[in-house]
CSV table of C-alpha atoms in Angstrom, one decimal:
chain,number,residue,atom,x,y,z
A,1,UNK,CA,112.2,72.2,124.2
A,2,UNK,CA,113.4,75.9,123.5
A,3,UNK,CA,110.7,78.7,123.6
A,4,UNK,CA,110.6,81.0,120.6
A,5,UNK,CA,112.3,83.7,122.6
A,6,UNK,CA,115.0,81.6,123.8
A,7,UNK,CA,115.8,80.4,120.0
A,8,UNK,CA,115.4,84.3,118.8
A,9,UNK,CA,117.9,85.5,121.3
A,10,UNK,CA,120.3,83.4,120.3
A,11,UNK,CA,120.2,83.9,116.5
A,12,UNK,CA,122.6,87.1,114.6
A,13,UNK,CA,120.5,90.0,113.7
A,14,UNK,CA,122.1,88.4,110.0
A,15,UNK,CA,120.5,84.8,110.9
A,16,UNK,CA,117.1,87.1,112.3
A,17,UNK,CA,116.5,89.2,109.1
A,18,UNK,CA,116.9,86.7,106.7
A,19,UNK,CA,114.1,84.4,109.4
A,20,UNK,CA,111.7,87.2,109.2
A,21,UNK,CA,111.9,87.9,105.6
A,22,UNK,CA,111.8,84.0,105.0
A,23,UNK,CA,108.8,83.9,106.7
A,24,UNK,CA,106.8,86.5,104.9
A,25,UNK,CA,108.2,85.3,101.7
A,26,UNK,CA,106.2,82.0,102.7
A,27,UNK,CA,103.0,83.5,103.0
A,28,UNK,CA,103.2,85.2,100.2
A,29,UNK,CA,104.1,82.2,98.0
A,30,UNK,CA,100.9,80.6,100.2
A,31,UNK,CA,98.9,83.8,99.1
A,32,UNK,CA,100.3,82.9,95.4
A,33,UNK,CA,98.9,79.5,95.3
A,34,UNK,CA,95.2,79.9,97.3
A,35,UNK,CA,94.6,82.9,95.0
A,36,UNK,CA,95.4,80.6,91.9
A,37,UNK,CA,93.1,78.2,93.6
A,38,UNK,CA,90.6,80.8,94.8
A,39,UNK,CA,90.2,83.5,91.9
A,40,UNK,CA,88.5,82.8,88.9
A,41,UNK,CA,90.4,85.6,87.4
A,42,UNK,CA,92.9,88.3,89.0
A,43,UNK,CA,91.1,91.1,88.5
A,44,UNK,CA,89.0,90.4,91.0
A,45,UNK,CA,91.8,89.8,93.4
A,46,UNK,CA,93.9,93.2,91.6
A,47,UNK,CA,90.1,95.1,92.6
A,48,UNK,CA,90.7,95.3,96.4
A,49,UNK,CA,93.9,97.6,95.1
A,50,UNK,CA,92.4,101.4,95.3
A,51,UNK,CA,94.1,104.3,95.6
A,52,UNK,CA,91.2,105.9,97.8
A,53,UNK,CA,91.9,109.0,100.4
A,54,UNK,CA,90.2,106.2,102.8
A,55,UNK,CA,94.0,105.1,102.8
A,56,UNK,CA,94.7,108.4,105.2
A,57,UNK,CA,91.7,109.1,106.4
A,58,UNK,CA,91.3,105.6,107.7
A,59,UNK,CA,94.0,103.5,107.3
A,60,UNK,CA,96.6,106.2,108.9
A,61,UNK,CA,94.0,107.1,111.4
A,62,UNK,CA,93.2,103.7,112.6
A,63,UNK,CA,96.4,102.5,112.7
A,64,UNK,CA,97.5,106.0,115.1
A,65,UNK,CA,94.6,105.0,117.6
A,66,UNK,CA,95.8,101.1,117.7
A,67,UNK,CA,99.6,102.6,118.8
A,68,UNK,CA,98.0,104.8,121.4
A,69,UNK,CA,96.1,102.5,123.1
A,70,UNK,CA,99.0,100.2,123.2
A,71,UNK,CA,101.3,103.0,124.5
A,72,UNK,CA,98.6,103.5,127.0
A,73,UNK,CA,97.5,100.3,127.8
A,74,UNK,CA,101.7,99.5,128.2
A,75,UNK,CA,102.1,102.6,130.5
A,76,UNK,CA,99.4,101.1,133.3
A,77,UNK,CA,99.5,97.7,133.3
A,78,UNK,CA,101.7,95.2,135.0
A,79,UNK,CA,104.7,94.9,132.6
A,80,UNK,CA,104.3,90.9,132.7
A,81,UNK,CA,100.9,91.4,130.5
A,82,UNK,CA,103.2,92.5,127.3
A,83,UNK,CA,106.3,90.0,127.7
A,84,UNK,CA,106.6,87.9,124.6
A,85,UNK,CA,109.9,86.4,125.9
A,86,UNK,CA,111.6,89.2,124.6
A,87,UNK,CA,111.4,88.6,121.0
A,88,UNK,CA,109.8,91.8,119.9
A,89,UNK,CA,112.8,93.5,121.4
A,90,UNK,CA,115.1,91.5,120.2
A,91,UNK,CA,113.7,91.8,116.4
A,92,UNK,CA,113.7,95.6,116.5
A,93,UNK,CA,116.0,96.5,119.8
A,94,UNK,CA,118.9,96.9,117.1
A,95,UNK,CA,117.4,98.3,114.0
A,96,UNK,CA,117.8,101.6,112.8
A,97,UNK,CA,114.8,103.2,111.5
A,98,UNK,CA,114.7,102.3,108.1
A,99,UNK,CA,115.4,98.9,108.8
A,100,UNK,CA,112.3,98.7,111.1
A,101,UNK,CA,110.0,100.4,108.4
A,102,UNK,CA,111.4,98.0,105.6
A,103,UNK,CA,110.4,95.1,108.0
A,104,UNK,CA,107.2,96.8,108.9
A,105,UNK,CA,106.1,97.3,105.2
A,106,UNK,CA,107.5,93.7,104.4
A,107,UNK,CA,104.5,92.3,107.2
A,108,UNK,CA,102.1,94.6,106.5
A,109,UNK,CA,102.0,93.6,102.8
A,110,UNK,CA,102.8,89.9,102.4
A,111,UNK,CA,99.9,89.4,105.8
A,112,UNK,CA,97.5,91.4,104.4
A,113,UNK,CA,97.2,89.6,101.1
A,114,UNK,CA,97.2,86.5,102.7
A,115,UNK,CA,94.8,86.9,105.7
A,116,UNK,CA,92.3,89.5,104.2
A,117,UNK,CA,93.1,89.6,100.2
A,118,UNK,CA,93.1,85.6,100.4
A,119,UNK,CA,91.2,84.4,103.4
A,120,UNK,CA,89.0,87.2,104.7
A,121,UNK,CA,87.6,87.6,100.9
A,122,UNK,CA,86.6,84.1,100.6
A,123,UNK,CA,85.8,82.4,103.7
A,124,UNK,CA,85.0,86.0,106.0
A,125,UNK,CA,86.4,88.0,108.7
A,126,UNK,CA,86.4,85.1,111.8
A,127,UNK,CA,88.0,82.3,110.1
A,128,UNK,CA,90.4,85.0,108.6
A,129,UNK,CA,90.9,86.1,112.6
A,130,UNK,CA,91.4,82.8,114.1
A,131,UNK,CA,93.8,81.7,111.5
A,132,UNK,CA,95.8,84.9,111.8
A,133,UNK,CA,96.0,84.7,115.8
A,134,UNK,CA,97.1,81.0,115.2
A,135,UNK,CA,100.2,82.0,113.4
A,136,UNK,CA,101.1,84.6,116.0
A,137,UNK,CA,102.0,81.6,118.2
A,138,UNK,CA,104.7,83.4,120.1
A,139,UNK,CA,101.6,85.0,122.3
A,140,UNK,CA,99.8,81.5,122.8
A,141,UNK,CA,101.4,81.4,126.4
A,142,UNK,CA,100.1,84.4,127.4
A,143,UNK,CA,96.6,85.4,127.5
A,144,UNK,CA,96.6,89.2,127.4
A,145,UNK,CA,98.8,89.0,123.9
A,146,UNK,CA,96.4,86.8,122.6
A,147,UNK,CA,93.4,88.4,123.3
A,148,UNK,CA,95.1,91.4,121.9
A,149,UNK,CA,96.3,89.9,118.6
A,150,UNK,CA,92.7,88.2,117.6
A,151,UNK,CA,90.9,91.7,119.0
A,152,UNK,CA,93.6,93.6,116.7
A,153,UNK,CA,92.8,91.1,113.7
A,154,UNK,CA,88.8,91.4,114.0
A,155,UNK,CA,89.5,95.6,114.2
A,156,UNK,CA,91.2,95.5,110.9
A,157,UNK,CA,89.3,92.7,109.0
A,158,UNK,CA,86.2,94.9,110.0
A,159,UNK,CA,87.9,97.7,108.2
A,160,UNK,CA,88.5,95.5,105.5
A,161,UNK,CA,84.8,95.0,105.4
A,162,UNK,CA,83.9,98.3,105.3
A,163,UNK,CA,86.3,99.5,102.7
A,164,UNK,CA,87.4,96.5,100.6
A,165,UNK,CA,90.6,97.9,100.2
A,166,UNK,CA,93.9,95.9,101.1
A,167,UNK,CA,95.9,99.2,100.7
A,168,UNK,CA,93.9,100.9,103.7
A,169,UNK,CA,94.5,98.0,106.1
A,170,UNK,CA,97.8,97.6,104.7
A,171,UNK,CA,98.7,101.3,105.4
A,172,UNK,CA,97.0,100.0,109.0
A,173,UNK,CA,99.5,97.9,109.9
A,174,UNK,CA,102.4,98.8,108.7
A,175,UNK,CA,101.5,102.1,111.0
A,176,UNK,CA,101.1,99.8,114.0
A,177,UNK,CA,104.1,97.7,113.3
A,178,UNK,CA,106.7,100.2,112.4
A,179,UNK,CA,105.5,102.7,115.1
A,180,UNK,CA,105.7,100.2,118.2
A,181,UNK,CA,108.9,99.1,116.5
A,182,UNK,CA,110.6,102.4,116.7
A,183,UNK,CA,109.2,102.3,120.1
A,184,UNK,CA,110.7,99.1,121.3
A,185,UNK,CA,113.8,100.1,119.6
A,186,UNK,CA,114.2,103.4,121.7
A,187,UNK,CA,112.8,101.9,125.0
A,188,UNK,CA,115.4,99.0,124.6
A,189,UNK,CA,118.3,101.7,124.0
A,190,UNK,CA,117.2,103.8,126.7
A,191,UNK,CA,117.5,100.7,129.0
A,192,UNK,CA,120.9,100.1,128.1
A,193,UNK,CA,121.7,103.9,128.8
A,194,UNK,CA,120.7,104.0,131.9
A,195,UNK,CA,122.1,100.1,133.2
A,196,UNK,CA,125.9,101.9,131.8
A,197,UNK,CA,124.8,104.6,133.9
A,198,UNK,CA,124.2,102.9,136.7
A,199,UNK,CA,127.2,100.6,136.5
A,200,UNK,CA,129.5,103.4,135.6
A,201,UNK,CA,127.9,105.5,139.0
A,202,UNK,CA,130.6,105.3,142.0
A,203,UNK,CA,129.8,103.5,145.3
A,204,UNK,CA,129.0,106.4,148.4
């Protein structure tokens, strides 16, 4: 059987996109149909909407220390603890900017409704965590990613806690995801730089 990164590398950036926007359309249509289930009304469901300076002041902020610790955490440890078979590279690796911040906003929206709008509101912050790791199953293999992506998921659904605002951890992790994209897309580039370099440098 193929691992997800194998499969991924072989797919059209065409084939890709319209994979990773099928996907969040998914769990947004499951967020349509739990929150039909689970609301008595959608008020209560449109309440966790606020336009609050908590969305900068926390969401902004939060999301900025998440992306430094990464970058940090990337910078000293043994390269092998971040490799996801190369699909995060390969998802943003050949994206310009706006691409990768369309993406990033797509996530951050149609997983935050689902996992604390839906889940998180009704049946609390681990179930919400565990469930949202599970889906992330590209990092099962690896024990460092996973650790990182249910430690991520409890940091944000405690912000949700504190808050109750889906547009602060929305803001949160469209911040982490379209920052470490534009990272991956100019660490990738600057690889292929510098293997032309090397292949174009004349043998002494």
């Amino acid at each position: 059987m193929k691992k997800q990164g194998d499969i991924i590398k072989e797919l059209t950036k065409k084939q890709l996109t319209f994979h990773l926007f099928f996907t969040q359309i998914v769990l947004l249509t499951i967020a349509l149909f739990l929150g039909i289930l689970l609301f008595e009304d959608w008020s209560t469901f449109g309440s966790q909407f606020r336009l609050t300076s908590s969305i900068w002041t926390v969401g902004l902020s939060f999301g900025l220390i998440v992306v430094m610790l990464d970058l940090v955490l990337m910078k000293y440890l043994p390269p092998k603890f971040y490799d996801d078979g190369g699909v995060n590279e390969r998802i943003f690796s050949e994206r310009n900017i706006g691409e990768i911040a369309l993406l990033a906003f797509v996530i951050a929206v149609s997983e935050e409704i689902l996992f604390r709008g839906i889940i998180q509101f009704h049946l609390g912050l681990i179930l919400s965590s565990i469930i949202f790791a599970v889906i992330h199953f590209r990092y099962w293999a690896h024990w460092f990613l996973i650790m990182n992506i249910v430690v991520l998921s409890f940091w944000i659904g405690m912000i949700y806690e504190v808050t109750g605002n889906l547009l602060v951890t929305i803001m949160m992790h469209f911040i982490i995801d379209f920052l470490l994209g534009i990272y991956m897309r100019f660490k990738s580039s600057k690889a292929r730089k510098e293997g032309m370099s090397h292949e174009q440098r004349p043998i002494s």
